[in-house]
Amino acid sequence: MAANQGGRTRRRLSTEERREQLLSVGARLFSESPYDDVWIEQVAEIAGVSRGLLYHYFPTKRDFFAAVVERESERMLRLTAAVPGVPVREQLTAGLDTYLEYVEAHAHGYRAFHRADAAGDQAVRRVYQRALAAQERQILAALAADPEFGSALENRPDVRIAVRGWLAFTTAVCLEWLRGSELGRAQVRDLCARALLGVLTS
């Protein structure tokens, strides 16, 4: 049911819309402050809901932060999913462009996602580590399906570690870029692409 205040009709949010609103608020707060400094009461106040309603969606702060991290992970995985049959070299530039567009448009969520590794809560850190492992598997699967790199993977036990390192490198570059680096998006994209291809072709 809609509420009328001051002559304006405000539509009641659906369950999914309310959940998304709460996660957006949480992403902003967790991106700006360490995990221990964010209070559920802050989230409820900014979202304009009761603390009880927020706890209805997320029973604990751990559950809430884990949901923020999982939301960002799912977004990134969807955006960077490999296209079957297209060579990795061709996908890399387009994939990084899409990824960087996401980073720029969802800076709060991106920062919040990567703050999870520093959270003191081990359960939250496990959610983050699972998300990174999923990204790693996605990249390795794309490489394995590519004729140029697939056969080489069998003789390169270092590639898995290199991909993990590249993810850390790309994260560090993106976080620095968000802080106000002088590099443009295309320069960041090319830097990250060269780093991965350099490892794979060395």
Short mmCIF file of C-alpha atoms in Angstrom, two decimals:
data_model
loop_
_atom_site.label_atom_id
_atom_site.label_comp_id
_atom_site.label_asym_id
_atom_site.label_seq_id
_atom_site.Cartn_x
_atom_site.Cartn_y
_atom_site.Cartn_z
CA MET A 1 0.00 0.00 0.00
CA ALA A 2 1.29 3.47 -0.81
CA ALA A 3 1.71 6.13 1.86
CA ASN A 4 0.70 9.73 1.31
CA GLN A 5 2.82 12.41 2.95
CA GLY A 6 2.47 16.09 2.13
CA GLY A 7 0.38 15.32 -0.93
CA ARG A 8 3.01 13.01 -2.43
CA THR A 9 2.41 9.31 -2.88
CA ARG A 10 5.25 7.03 -1.92
CA ARG A 11 5.16 3.47 -3.19
CA ARG A 12 5.90 0.73 -0.72
CA LEU A 13 9.03 -1.18 -1.72
CA SER A 14 8.76 -4.85 -2.56
CA THR A 15 10.76 -7.34 -0.49
CA GLU A 16 13.47 -7.54 -3.15
CA GLU A 17 13.60 -3.76 -3.62
CA ARG A 18 13.90 -3.22 0.14
CA ARG A 19 16.66 -5.80 0.39
CA GLU A 20 18.53 -4.13 -2.47
CA GLN A 21 18.14 -0.73 -0.80
CA LEU A 22 19.57 -2.05 2.47
CA LEU A 23 22.51 -3.71 0.70
CA SER A 24 23.28 -0.48 -1.17
CA VAL A 25 23.35 1.45 2.10
CA GLY A 26 25.52 -1.24 3.65
CA ALA A 27 27.94 -1.19 0.71
CA ARG A 28 28.45 2.56 1.17
CA LEU A 29 29.01 2.33 4.93
CA PHE A 30 31.31 -0.69 4.76
CA SER A 31 33.33 0.97 1.98
CA GLU A 32 33.91 4.04 4.14
CA SER A 33 34.56 2.41 7.51
CA PRO A 34 36.09 -0.81 8.89
CA TYR A 35 33.68 -3.65 9.62
CA ASP A 36 33.76 -3.12 13.40
CA ASP A 37 32.90 0.59 13.04
CA VAL A 38 29.65 0.04 11.13
CA TRP A 39 26.51 -0.28 13.23
CA ILE A 40 23.25 -1.86 12.14
CA GLU A 41 21.43 1.13 13.65
CA GLN A 42 23.21 3.39 11.12
CA VAL A 43 21.98 1.29 8.23
CA ALA A 44 18.39 1.29 9.51
CA GLU A 45 18.42 5.06 10.09
CA ILE A 46 19.80 5.90 6.64
CA ALA A 47 17.39 3.49 4.94
CA GLY A 48 14.47 4.91 6.91
CA VAL A 49 13.42 1.56 8.37
CA SER A 50 13.16 0.15 11.87
CA ARG A 51 16.02 -1.86 13.29
CA GLY A 52 13.57 -4.74 13.66
CA LEU A 53 12.81 -4.74 9.94
CA LEU A 54 16.50 -4.81 9.05
CA TYR A 55 17.02 -7.76 11.39
CA HIS A 56 14.08 -9.45 9.66
CA TYR A 57 16.12 -9.44 6.44
CA PHE A 58 19.54 -10.02 8.03
CA PRO A 59 19.58 -11.64 11.50
CA THR A 60 23.12 -10.44 12.36
CA LYS A 61 25.70 -7.91 11.16
CA ARG A 62 27.77 -10.83 9.94
CA ASP A 63 24.86 -11.99 7.77
CA PHE A 64 24.39 -8.45 6.48
CA PHE A 65 28.04 -7.90 5.51
CA ALA A 66 28.24 -11.38 3.99
CA ALA A 67 25.19 -10.52 1.84
CA VAL A 68 26.89 -7.28 0.70
CA VAL A 69 30.02 -9.24 -0.28
CA GLU A 70 28.05 -11.98 -2.07
CA ARG A 71 26.00 -9.38 -3.98
CA GLU A 72 29.14 -7.73 -5.32
CA SER A 73 30.74 -11.07 -6.11
CA GLU A 74 27.73 -12.22 -8.13
CA ARG A 75 27.73 -8.96 -10.07
CA MET A 76 31.41 -9.22 -10.93
CA LEU A 77 31.12 -12.86 -11.99
CA ARG A 78 28.20 -12.08 -14.29
CA LEU A 79 29.98 -9.13 -15.86
CA THR A 80 33.22 -11.00 -16.47
CA ALA A 81 31.75 -14.33 -17.59
CA ALA A 82 33.65 -15.84 -20.53
CA VAL A 83 32.05 -16.04 -23.96
CA PRO A 84 32.43 -19.61 -25.32
CA GLY A 85 34.43 -19.86 -28.54
CA VAL A 86 35.92 -16.37 -28.36
CA PRO A 87 39.74 -16.24 -27.87
CA VAL A 88 40.93 -14.96 -24.50
CA ARG A 89 42.96 -12.19 -26.12
CA GLU A 90 39.81 -10.80 -27.73
CA GLN A 91 37.77 -11.14 -24.56
CA LEU A 92 40.34 -9.62 -22.24
CA THR A 93 40.07 -6.01 -23.38
CA ALA A 94 36.27 -6.05 -23.57
CA GLY A 95 36.02 -7.91 -20.27
CA LEU A 96 38.29 -5.43 -18.50
CA ASP A 97 36.37 -2.51 -19.98
CA THR A 98 33.14 -3.93 -18.56
CA TYR A 99 34.82 -4.67 -15.23
CA LEU A 100 36.20 -1.14 -14.92
CA GLU A 101 32.82 0.36 -15.81
CA TYR A 102 31.39 -1.66 -12.94
CA VAL A 103 34.16 -0.58 -10.56
CA GLU A 104 33.56 3.07 -11.40
CA ALA A 105 29.76 2.86 -11.23
CA HIS A 106 29.68 0.75 -8.04
CA ALA A 107 32.72 2.11 -6.22
CA HIS A 108 31.16 1.72 -2.77
CA GLY A 109 30.25 -1.91 -3.37
CA TYR A 110 33.67 -2.67 -4.85
CA ARG A 111 35.49 -1.16 -1.89
CA ALA A 112 33.18 -2.91 0.58
CA PHE A 113 33.77 -6.24 -1.15
CA HIS A 114 37.53 -5.93 -0.80
CA ARG A 115 37.33 -4.73 2.78
CA ALA A 116 35.95 -8.14 3.69
CA ASP A 117 39.41 -9.71 3.69
CA ALA A 118 40.44 -7.36 6.48
CA ALA A 119 37.34 -8.05 8.56
CA GLY A 120 38.06 -9.66 11.88
CA ASP A 121 35.12 -12.03 11.43
CA GLN A 122 36.38 -15.32 10.01
CA ALA A 123 32.98 -16.25 8.57
CA VAL A 124 32.94 -13.02 6.54
CA ARG A 125 36.49 -13.62 5.35
CA ARG A 126 35.49 -17.10 4.17
CA VAL A 127 32.69 -15.57 2.07
CA TYR A 128 35.26 -13.25 0.50
CA GLN A 129 37.75 -16.05 -0.14
CA ARG A 130 35.04 -18.17 -1.80
CA ALA A 131 34.19 -15.24 -4.05
CA LEU A 132 37.82 -14.81 -5.11
CA ALA A 133 38.13 -18.55 -5.74
CA ALA A 134 35.08 -18.37 -8.03
CA GLN A 135 36.71 -15.56 -10.03
CA GLU A 136 39.91 -17.57 -10.28
CA ARG A 137 38.06 -20.67 -11.52
CA GLN A 138 36.22 -18.58 -14.11
CA ILE A 139 39.47 -17.20 -15.53
CA LEU A 140 41.20 -20.59 -15.53
CA ALA A 141 38.22 -22.20 -17.30
CA ALA A 142 38.35 -19.54 -20.03
CA LEU A 143 42.09 -20.09 -20.47
CA ALA A 144 41.68 -23.88 -20.59
CA ALA A 145 39.07 -23.56 -23.36
CA ASP A 146 41.31 -21.31 -25.46
CA PRO A 147 43.48 -23.09 -28.09
CA GLU A 148 46.33 -20.63 -27.54
CA PHE A 149 46.59 -21.15 -23.80
CA GLY A 150 44.74 -24.40 -23.03
CA SER A 151 47.53 -26.86 -23.84
CA ALA A 152 50.12 -24.72 -22.11
CA LEU A 153 48.21 -24.89 -18.83
CA GLU A 154 48.93 -28.59 -18.53
CA ASN A 155 52.66 -27.86 -18.35
CA ARG A 156 52.39 -24.67 -16.31
CA PRO A 157 51.57 -25.42 -12.68
CA ASP A 158 52.44 -21.82 -11.93
CA VAL A 159 49.50 -20.42 -13.91
CA ARG A 160 46.95 -20.90 -11.11
CA ILE A 161 49.16 -18.97 -8.70
CA ALA A 162 49.82 -16.35 -11.39
CA VAL A 163 46.09 -15.84 -11.96
CA ARG A 164 45.54 -15.47 -8.23
CA GLY A 165 48.35 -12.91 -8.12
CA TRP A 166 46.89 -11.10 -11.13
CA LEU A 167 43.53 -10.78 -9.37
CA ALA A 168 45.31 -9.20 -6.39
CA PHE A 169 47.24 -6.90 -8.74
CA THR A 170 44.08 -5.83 -10.57
CA THR A 171 42.31 -5.17 -7.27
CA ALA A 172 45.19 -3.01 -6.03
CA VAL A 173 45.26 -1.06 -9.31
CA CYS A 174 41.49 -0.49 -9.26
CA LEU A 175 41.43 0.65 -5.65
CA GLU A 176 44.26 3.08 -6.35
CA TRP A 177 42.42 4.30 -9.45
CA LEU A 178 39.31 4.98 -7.36
CA ARG A 179 41.38 7.07 -4.97
CA GLY A 180 41.97 9.54 -7.79
CA SER A 181 44.79 8.20 -9.93
CA GLU A 182 45.76 10.30 -12.95
CA LEU A 183 45.33 7.25 -15.19
CA GLY A 184 42.25 7.07 -17.40
CA ARG A 185 40.11 3.96 -17.71
CA ALA A 186 41.77 2.88 -20.97
CA GLN A 187 45.22 3.15 -19.38
CA VAL A 188 44.13 1.08 -16.38
CA ARG A 189 42.59 -1.49 -18.73
CA ASP A 190 45.76 -1.79 -20.81
CA LEU A 191 47.94 -2.02 -17.71
CA CYS A 192 45.89 -4.93 -16.33
CA ALA A 193 45.70 -6.68 -19.71
CA ARG A 194 49.47 -6.47 -20.24
CA ALA A 195 50.06 -7.87 -16.76
CA LEU A 196 48.00 -11.02 -17.43
CA LEU A 197 49.24 -11.60 -20.96
CA GLY A 198 52.81 -11.07 -19.79
CA VAL A 199 52.46 -13.91 -17.33
CA LEU A 200 50.77 -16.25 -19.79
CA THR A 201 53.24 -15.70 -22.63
CA SER A 202 56.46 -15.67 -20.63
#
